[in-house]
PDB file of C-alpha atoms and ligand atoms in Angstrom:
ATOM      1  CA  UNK A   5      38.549 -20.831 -60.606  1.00  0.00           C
ATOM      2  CA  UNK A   6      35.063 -22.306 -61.499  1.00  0.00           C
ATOM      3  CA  UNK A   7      35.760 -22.901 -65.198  1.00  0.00           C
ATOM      4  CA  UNK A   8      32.039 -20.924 -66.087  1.00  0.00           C
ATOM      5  CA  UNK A   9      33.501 -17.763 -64.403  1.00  0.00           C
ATOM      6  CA  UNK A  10      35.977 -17.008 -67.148  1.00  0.00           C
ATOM      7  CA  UNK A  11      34.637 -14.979 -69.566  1.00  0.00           C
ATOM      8  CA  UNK A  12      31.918 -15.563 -72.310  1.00  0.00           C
ATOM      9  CA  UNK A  13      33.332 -16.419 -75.639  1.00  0.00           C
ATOM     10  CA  UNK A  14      35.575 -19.280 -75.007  1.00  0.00           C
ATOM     11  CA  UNK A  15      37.447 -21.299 -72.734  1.00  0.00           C
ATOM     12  CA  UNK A  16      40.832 -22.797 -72.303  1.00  0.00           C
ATOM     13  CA  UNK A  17      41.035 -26.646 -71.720  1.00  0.00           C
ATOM     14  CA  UNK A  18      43.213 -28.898 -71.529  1.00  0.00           C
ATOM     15  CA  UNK A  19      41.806 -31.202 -74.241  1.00  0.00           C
ATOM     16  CA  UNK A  20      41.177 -28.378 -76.013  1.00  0.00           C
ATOM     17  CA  UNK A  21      39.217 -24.620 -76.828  1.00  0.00           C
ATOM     18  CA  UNK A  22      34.960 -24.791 -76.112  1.00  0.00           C
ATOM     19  CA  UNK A  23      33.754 -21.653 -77.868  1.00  0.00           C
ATOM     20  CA  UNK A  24      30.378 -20.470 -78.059  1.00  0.00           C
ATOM     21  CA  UNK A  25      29.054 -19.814 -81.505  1.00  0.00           C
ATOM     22  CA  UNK A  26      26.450 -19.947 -83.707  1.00  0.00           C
ATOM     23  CA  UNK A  27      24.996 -22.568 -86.008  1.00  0.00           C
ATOM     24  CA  UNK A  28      21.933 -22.259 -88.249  1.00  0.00           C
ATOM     25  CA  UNK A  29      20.810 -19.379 -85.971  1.00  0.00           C
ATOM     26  CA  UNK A  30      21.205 -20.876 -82.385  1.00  0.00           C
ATOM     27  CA  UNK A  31      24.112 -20.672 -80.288  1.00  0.00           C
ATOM     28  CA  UNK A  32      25.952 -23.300 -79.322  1.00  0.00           C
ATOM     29  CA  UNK A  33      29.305 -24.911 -77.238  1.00  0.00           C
ATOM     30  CA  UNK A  34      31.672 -26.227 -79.127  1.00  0.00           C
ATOM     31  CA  UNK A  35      35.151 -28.214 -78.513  1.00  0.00           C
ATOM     32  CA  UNK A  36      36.373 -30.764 -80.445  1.00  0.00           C
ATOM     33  CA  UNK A  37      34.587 -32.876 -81.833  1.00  0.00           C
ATOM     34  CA  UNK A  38      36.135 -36.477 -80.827  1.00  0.00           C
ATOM     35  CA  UNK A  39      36.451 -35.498 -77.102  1.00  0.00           C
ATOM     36  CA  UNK A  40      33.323 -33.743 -76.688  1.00  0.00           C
ATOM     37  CA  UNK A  41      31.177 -34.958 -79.360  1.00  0.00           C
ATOM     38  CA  UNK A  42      28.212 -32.431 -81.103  1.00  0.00           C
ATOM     39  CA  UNK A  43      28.159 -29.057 -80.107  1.00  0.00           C
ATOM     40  CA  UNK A  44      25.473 -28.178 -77.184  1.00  0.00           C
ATOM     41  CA  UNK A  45      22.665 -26.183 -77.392  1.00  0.00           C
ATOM     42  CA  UNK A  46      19.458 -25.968 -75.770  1.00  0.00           C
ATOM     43  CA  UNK A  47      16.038 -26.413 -78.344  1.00  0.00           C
ATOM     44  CA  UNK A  48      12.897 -26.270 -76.847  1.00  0.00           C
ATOM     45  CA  UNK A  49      10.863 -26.536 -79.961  1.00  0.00           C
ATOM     46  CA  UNK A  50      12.575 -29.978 -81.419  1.00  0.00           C
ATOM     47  CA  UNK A  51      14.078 -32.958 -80.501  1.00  0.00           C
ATOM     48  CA  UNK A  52      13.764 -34.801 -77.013  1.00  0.00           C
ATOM     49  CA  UNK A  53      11.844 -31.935 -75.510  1.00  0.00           C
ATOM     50  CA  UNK A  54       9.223 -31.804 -78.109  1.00  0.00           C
ATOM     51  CA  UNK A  55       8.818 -35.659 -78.035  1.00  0.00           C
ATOM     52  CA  UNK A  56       8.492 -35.258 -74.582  1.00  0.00           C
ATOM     53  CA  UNK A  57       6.139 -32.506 -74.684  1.00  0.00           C
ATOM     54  CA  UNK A  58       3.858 -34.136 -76.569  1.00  0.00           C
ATOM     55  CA  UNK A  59       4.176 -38.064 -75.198  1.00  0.00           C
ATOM     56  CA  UNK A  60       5.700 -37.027 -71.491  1.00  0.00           C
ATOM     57  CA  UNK A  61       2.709 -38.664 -69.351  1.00  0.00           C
ATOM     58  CA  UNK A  62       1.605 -35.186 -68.243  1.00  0.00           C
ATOM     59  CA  UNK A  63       1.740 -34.790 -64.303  1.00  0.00           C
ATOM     60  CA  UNK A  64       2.171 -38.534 -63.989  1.00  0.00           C
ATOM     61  CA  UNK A  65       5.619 -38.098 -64.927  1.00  0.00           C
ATOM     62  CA  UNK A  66       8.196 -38.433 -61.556  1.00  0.00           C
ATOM     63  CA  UNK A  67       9.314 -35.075 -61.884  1.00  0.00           C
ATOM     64  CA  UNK A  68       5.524 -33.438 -62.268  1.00  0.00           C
ATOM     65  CA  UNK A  69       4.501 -35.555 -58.940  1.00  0.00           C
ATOM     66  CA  UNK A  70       7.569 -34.953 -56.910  1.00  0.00           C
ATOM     67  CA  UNK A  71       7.228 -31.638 -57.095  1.00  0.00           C
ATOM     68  CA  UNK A  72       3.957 -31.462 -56.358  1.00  0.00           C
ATOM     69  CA  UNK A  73       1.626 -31.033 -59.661  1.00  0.00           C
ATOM     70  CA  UNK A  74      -1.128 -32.634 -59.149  1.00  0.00           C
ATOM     71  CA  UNK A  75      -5.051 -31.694 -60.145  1.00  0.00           C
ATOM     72  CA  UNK A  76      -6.017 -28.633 -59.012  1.00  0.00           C
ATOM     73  CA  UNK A  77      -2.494 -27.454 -57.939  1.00  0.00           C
ATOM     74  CA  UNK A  78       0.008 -26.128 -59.964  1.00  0.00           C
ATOM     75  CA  UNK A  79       2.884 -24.515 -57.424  1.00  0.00           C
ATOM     76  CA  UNK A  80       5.764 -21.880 -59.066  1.00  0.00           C
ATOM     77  CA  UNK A  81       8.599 -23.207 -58.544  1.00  0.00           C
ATOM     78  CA  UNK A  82      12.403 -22.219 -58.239  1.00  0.00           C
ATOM     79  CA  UNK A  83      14.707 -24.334 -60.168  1.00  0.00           C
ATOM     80  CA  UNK A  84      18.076 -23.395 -58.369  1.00  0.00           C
ATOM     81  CA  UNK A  85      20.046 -25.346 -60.683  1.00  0.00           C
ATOM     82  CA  UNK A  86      18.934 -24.678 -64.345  1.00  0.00           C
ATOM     83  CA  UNK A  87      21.347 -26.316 -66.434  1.00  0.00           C
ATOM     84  CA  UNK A  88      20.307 -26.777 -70.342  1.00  0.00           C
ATOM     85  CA  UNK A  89      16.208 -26.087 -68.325  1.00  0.00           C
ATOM     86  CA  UNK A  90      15.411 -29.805 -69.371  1.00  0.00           C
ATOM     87  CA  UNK A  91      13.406 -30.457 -66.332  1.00  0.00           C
ATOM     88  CA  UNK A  92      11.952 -26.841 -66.104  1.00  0.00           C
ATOM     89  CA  UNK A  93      10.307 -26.847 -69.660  1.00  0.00           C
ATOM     90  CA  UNK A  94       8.711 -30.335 -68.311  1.00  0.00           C
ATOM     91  CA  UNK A  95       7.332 -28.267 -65.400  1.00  0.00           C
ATOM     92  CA  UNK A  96       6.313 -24.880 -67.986  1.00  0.00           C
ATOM     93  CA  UNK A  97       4.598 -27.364 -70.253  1.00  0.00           C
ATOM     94  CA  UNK A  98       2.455 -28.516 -67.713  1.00  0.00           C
ATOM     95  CA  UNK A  99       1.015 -24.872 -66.640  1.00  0.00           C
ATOM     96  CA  UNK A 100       4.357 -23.910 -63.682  1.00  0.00           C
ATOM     97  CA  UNK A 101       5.775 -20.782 -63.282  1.00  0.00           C
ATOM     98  CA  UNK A 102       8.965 -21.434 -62.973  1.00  0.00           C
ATOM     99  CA  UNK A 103      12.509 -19.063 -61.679  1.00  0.00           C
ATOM    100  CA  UNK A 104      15.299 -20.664 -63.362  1.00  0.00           C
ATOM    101  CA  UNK A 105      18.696 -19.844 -62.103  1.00  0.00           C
ATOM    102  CA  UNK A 106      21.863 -20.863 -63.823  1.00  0.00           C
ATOM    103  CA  UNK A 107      25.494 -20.238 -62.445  1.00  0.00           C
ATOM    104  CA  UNK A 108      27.582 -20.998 -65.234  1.00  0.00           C
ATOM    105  CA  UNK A 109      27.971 -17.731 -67.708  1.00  0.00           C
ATOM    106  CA  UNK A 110      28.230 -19.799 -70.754  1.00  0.00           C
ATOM    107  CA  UNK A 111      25.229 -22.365 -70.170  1.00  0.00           C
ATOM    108  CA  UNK A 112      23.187 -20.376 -69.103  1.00  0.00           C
ATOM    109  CA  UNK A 113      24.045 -18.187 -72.539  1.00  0.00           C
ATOM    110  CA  UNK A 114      23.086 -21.151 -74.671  1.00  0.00           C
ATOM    111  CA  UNK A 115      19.738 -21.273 -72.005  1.00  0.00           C
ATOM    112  CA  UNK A 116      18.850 -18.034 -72.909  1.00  0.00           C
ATOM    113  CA  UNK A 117      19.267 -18.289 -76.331  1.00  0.00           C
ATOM    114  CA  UNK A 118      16.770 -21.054 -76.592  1.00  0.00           C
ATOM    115  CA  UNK A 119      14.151 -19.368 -74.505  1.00  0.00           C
ATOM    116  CA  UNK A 120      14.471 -16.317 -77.405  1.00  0.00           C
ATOM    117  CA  UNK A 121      14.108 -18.997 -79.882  1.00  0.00           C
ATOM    118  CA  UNK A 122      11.363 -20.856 -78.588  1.00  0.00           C
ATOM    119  CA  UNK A 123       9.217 -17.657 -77.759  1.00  0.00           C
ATOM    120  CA  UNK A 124       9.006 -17.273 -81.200  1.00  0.00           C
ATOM    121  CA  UNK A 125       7.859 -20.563 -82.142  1.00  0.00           C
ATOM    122  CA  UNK A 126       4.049 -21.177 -81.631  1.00  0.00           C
ATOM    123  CA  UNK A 127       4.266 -24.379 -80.274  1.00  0.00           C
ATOM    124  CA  UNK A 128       6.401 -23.383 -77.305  1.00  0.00           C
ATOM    125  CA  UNK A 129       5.774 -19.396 -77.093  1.00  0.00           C
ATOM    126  CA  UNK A 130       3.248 -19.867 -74.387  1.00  0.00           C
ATOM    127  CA  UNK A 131       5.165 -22.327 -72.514  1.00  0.00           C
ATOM    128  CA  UNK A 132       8.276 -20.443 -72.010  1.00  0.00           C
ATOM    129  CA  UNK A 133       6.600 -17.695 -71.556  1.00  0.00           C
ATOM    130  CA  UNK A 134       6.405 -19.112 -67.600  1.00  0.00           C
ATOM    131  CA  UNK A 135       9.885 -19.550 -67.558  1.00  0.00           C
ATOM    132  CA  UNK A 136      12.162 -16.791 -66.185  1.00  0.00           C
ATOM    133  CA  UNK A 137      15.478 -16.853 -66.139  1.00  0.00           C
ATOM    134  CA  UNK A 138      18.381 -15.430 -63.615  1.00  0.00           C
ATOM    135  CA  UNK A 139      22.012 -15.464 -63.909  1.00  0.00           C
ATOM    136  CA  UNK A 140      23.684 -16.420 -60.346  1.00  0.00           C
ATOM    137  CA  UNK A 141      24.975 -18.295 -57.730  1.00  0.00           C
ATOM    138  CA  UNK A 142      22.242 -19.590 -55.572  1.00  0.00           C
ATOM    139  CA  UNK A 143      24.124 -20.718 -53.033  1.00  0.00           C
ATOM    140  CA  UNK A 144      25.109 -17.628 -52.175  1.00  0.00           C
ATOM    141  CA  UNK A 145      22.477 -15.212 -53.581  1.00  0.00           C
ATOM    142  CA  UNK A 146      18.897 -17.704 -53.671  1.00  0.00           C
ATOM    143  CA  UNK A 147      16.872 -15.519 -51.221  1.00  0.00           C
ATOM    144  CA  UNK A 148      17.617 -11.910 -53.458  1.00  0.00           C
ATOM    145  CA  UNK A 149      17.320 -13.907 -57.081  1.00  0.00           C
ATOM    146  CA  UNK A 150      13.908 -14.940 -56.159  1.00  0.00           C
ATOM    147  CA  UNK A 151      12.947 -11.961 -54.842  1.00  0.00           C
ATOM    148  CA  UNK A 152      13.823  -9.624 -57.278  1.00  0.00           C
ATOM    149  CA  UNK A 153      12.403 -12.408 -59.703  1.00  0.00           C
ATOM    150  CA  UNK A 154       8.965 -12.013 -57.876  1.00  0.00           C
ATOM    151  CA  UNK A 155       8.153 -15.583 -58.301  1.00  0.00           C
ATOM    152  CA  UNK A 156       6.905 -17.366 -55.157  1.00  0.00           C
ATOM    153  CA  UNK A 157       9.561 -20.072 -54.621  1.00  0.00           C
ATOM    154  CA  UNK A 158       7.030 -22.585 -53.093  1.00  0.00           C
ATOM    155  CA  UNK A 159       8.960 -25.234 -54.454  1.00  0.00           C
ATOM    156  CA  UNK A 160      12.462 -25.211 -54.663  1.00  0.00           C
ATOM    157  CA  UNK A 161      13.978 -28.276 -57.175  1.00  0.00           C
ATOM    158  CA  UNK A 162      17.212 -28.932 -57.203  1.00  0.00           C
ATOM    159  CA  UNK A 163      19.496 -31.519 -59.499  1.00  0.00           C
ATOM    160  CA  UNK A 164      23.420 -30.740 -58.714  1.00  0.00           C
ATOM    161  CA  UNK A 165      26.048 -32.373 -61.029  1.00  0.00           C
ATOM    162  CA  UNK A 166      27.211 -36.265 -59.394  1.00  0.00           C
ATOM    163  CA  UNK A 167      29.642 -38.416 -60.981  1.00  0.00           C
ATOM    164  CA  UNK A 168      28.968 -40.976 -63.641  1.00  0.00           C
ATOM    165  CA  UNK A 169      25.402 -40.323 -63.421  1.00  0.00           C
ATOM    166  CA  UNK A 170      24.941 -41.333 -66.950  1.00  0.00           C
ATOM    167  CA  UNK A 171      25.618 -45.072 -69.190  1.00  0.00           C
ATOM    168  CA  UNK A 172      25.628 -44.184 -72.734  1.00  0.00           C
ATOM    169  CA  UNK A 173      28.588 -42.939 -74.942  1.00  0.00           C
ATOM    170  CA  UNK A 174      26.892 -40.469 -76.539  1.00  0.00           C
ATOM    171  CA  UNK A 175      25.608 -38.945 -73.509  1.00  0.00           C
ATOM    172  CA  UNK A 176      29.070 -39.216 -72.211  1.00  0.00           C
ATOM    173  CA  UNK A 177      30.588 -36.960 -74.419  1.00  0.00           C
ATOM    174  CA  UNK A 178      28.013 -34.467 -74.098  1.00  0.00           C
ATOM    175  CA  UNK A 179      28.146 -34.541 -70.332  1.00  0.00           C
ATOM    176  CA  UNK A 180      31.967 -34.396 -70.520  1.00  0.00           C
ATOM    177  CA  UNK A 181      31.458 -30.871 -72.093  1.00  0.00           C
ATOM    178  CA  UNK A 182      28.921 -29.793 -69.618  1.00  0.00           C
ATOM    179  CA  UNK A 183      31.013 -31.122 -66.547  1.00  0.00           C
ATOM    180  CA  UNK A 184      34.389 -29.387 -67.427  1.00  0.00           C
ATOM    181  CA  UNK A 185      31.850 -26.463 -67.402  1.00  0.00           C
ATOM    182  CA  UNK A 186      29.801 -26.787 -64.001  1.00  0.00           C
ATOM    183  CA  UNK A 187      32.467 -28.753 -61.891  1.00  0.00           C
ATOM    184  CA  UNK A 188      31.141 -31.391 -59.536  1.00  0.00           C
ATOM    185  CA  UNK A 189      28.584 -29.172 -57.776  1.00  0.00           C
ATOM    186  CA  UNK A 190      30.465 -30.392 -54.387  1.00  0.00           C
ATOM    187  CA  UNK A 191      28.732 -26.987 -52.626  1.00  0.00           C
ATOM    188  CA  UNK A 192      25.493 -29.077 -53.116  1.00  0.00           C
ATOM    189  CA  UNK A 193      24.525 -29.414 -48.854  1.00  0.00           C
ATOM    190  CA  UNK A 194      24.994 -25.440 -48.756  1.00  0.00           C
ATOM    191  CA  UNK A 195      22.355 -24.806 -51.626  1.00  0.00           C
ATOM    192  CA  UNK A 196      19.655 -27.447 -49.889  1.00  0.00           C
ATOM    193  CA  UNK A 197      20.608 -25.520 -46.771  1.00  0.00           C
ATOM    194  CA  UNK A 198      19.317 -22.467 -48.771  1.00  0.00           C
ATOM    195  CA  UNK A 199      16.940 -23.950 -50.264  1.00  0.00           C
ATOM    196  CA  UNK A 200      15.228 -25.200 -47.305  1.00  0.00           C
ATOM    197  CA  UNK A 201      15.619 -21.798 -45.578  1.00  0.00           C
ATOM    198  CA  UNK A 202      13.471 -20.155 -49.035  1.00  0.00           C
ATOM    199  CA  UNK A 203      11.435 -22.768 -50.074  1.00  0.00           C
ATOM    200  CA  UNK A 204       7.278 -22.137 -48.906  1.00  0.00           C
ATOM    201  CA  UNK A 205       6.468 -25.621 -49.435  1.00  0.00           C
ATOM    202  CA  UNK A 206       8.843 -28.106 -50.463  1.00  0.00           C
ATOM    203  CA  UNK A 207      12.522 -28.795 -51.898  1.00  0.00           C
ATOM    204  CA  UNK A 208      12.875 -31.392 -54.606  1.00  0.00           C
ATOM    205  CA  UNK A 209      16.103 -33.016 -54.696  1.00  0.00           C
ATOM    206  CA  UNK A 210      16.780 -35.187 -57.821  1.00  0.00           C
ATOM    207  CA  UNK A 211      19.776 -37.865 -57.626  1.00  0.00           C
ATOM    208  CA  UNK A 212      20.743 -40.674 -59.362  1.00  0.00           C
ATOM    209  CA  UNK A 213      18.772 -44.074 -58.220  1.00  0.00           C
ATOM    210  CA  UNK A 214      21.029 -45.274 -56.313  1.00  0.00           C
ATOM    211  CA  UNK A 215      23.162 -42.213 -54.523  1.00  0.00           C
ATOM    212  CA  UNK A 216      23.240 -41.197 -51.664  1.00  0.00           C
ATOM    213  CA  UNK A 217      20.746 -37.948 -50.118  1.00  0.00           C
ATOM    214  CA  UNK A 218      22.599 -34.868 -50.677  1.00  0.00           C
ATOM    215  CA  UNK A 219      24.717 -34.176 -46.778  1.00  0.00           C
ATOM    216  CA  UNK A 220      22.399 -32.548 -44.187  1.00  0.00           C
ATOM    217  CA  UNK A 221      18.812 -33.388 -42.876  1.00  0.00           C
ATOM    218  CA  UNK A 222      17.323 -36.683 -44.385  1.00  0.00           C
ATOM    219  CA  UNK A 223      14.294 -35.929 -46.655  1.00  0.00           C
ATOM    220  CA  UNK A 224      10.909 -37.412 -45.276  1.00  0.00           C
ATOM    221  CA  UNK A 225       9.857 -39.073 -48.616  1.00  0.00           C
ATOM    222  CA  UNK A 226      11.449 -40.486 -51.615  1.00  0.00           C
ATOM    223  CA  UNK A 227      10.197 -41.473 -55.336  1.00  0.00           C
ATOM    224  CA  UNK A 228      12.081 -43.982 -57.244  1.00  0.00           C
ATOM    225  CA  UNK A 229      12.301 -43.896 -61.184  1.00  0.00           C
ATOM    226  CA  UNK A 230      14.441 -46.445 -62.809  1.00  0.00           C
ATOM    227  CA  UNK A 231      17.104 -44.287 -63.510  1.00  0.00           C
ATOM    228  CA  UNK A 232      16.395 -40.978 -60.635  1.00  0.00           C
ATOM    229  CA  UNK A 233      15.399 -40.731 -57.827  1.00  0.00           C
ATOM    230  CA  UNK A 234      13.871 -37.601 -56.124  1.00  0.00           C
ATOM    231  CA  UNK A 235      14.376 -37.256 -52.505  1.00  0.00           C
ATOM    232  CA  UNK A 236      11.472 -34.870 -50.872  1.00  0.00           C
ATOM    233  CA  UNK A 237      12.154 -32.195 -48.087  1.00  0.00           C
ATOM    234  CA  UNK A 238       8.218 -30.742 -47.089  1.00  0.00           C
ATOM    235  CA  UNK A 239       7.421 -27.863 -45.199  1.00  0.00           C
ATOM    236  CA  UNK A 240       4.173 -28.237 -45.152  1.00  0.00           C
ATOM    237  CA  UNK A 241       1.353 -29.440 -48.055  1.00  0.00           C
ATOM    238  CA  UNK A 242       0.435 -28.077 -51.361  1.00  0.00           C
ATOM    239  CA  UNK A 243      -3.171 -29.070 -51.196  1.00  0.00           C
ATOM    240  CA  UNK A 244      -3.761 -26.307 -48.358  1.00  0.00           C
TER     241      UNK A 244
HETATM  242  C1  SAM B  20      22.878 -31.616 -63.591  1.00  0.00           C
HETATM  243  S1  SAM B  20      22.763 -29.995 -64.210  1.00  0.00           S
HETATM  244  C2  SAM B  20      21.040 -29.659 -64.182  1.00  0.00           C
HETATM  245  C3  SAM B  20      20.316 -30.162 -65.399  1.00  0.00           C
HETATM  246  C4  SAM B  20      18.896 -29.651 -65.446  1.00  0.00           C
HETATM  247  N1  SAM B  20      18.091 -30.213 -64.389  1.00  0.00           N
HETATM  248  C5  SAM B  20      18.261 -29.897 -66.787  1.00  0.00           C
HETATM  249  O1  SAM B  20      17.143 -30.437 -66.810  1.00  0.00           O
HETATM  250  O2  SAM B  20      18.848 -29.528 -67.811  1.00  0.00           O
HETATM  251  C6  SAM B  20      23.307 -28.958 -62.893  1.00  0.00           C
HETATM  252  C7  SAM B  20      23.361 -27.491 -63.277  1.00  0.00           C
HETATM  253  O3  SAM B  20      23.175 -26.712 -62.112  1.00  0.00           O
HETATM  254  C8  SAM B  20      24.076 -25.643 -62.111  1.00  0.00           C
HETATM  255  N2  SAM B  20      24.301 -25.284 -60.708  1.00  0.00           N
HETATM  256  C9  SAM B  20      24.803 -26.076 -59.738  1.00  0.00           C
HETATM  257  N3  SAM B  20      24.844 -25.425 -58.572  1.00  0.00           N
HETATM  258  C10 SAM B  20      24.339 -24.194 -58.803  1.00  0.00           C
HETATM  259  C11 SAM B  20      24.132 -23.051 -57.977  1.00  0.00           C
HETATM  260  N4  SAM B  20      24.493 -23.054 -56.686  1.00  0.00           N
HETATM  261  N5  SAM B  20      23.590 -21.945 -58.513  1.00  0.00           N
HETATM  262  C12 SAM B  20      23.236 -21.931 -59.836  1.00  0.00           C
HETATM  263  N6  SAM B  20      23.444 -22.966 -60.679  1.00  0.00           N
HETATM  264  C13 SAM B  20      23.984 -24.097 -60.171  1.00  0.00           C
HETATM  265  C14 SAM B  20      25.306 -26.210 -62.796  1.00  0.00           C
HETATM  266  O4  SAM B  20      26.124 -25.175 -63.311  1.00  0.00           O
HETATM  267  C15 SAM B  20      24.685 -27.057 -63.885  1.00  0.00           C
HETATM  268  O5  SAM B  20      24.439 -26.310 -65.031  1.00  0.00           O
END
């Protein structure tokens, strides 16, 4: 079984128990501390999201242009696979409505918990206010989450789990805690496959620099960070 289907309020591991709690008034994901390293939890308000918030580069950032921000156009978007919402406050903060959906029970917990907190901070309140979030499996269930969300999904952006994605032992950890949590994401070519099929506009793919397009039809354009990549699937322009 998917390790996030169990139910919320802790998890048998092998290396040990992850239990969700809370700290100082946030939740967060615990397990012990010299496998997985600090607990997780998602702030909006502080940290690398506020630096980036306020020293990002705006819509010249890779994420802000692959998906399509650009002056003038701001599309809603769908991001199918939410995680901790790093890369769908980027998009809030620059003015997109944005569905995020999160399969995982207990991640997207700690998600919600720091939308709640960062609505009532009033640096962030109006930024998350564009973010909406829905509990599911969009592989299975994209076309109803979106609809009942009543965002238009013109852009669909999508960043599945791949291996060793990340250098740093500090980010290791962390990620450790998250993987054991979402798996390998290895149903990845199903949700492009429903992404494309809901997507207005375009679907966003973002991969690691150097692997390989998700399985299925080859994306017509590509932009290369130093560390990402995002590979582009279009249905037809944004500037129309
Ligand atoms: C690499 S993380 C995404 C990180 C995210 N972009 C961020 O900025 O924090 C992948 C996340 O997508 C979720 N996920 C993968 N496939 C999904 C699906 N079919 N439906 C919903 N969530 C999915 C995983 O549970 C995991 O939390």
């Amino acid at each position: 079984m998917r390790r996030g289907e169990t139910p919320l309020g802790g998890v048998q591991d092998t290396g040990g128990e992850l239990v969700l709690r809370r700290e100082a008034g946030a939740l967060v994901l615990a397990g012990e501390s010299s496998r997985y390293g600090k607990p997780l939890r998602v702030d909006f308000a502080e940290g690398r999201a506020a630096h980036r918030r306020r020293f990002g580069g705006g819509r010249g950032q890779l994420i802000a242009r692959a998906c399509g921000l650009a002056a003038g156009v701001t599309p809603s978007v769908v991001d199918a696979t939410a995680g901790l919402g790093r890369d769908a406050f980027v998009l809030a903060s620059l003015g997109a409505e944005v569905l995020l959906i999160e399969r995982v029970a207990q991640i997207h917990a700690l998600l919600e918990d720091g939308l709640v907190r960062a609505a009532s901070d009033a640096d962030t309140a109006e930024i998350v206010a564009r973010m909406h979030l829905a509990h599911g499996d969009a592989t299975r269930e994209l076309a109803a989450l979106v609809a009942a969300s009543g965002i238009a999904p013109q852009v669909v952006h999508l960043d599945p789990m791949f291996p060793h994605r990340e250098k740093s032992a500090l980010v290791k950890k962390e990620m450790r805690l998250f993987r054991e949590l979402a798996g390998d994401d290895d149903d990845a070519p199903r949700l492009l496959e429903a992404a494309l099929d809901v997507a207005t506009h375009r679907v966003v793919v973002k991969r690691p620099r150097k692997a390989p397009p998700i399985a299925g039809p080859a994306p017509q354009h590509v932009i290369e960070g130093k560390t990402s990549r995002y590979d582009l699937y279009v249905h037809r322009s944004l500037k129309i």
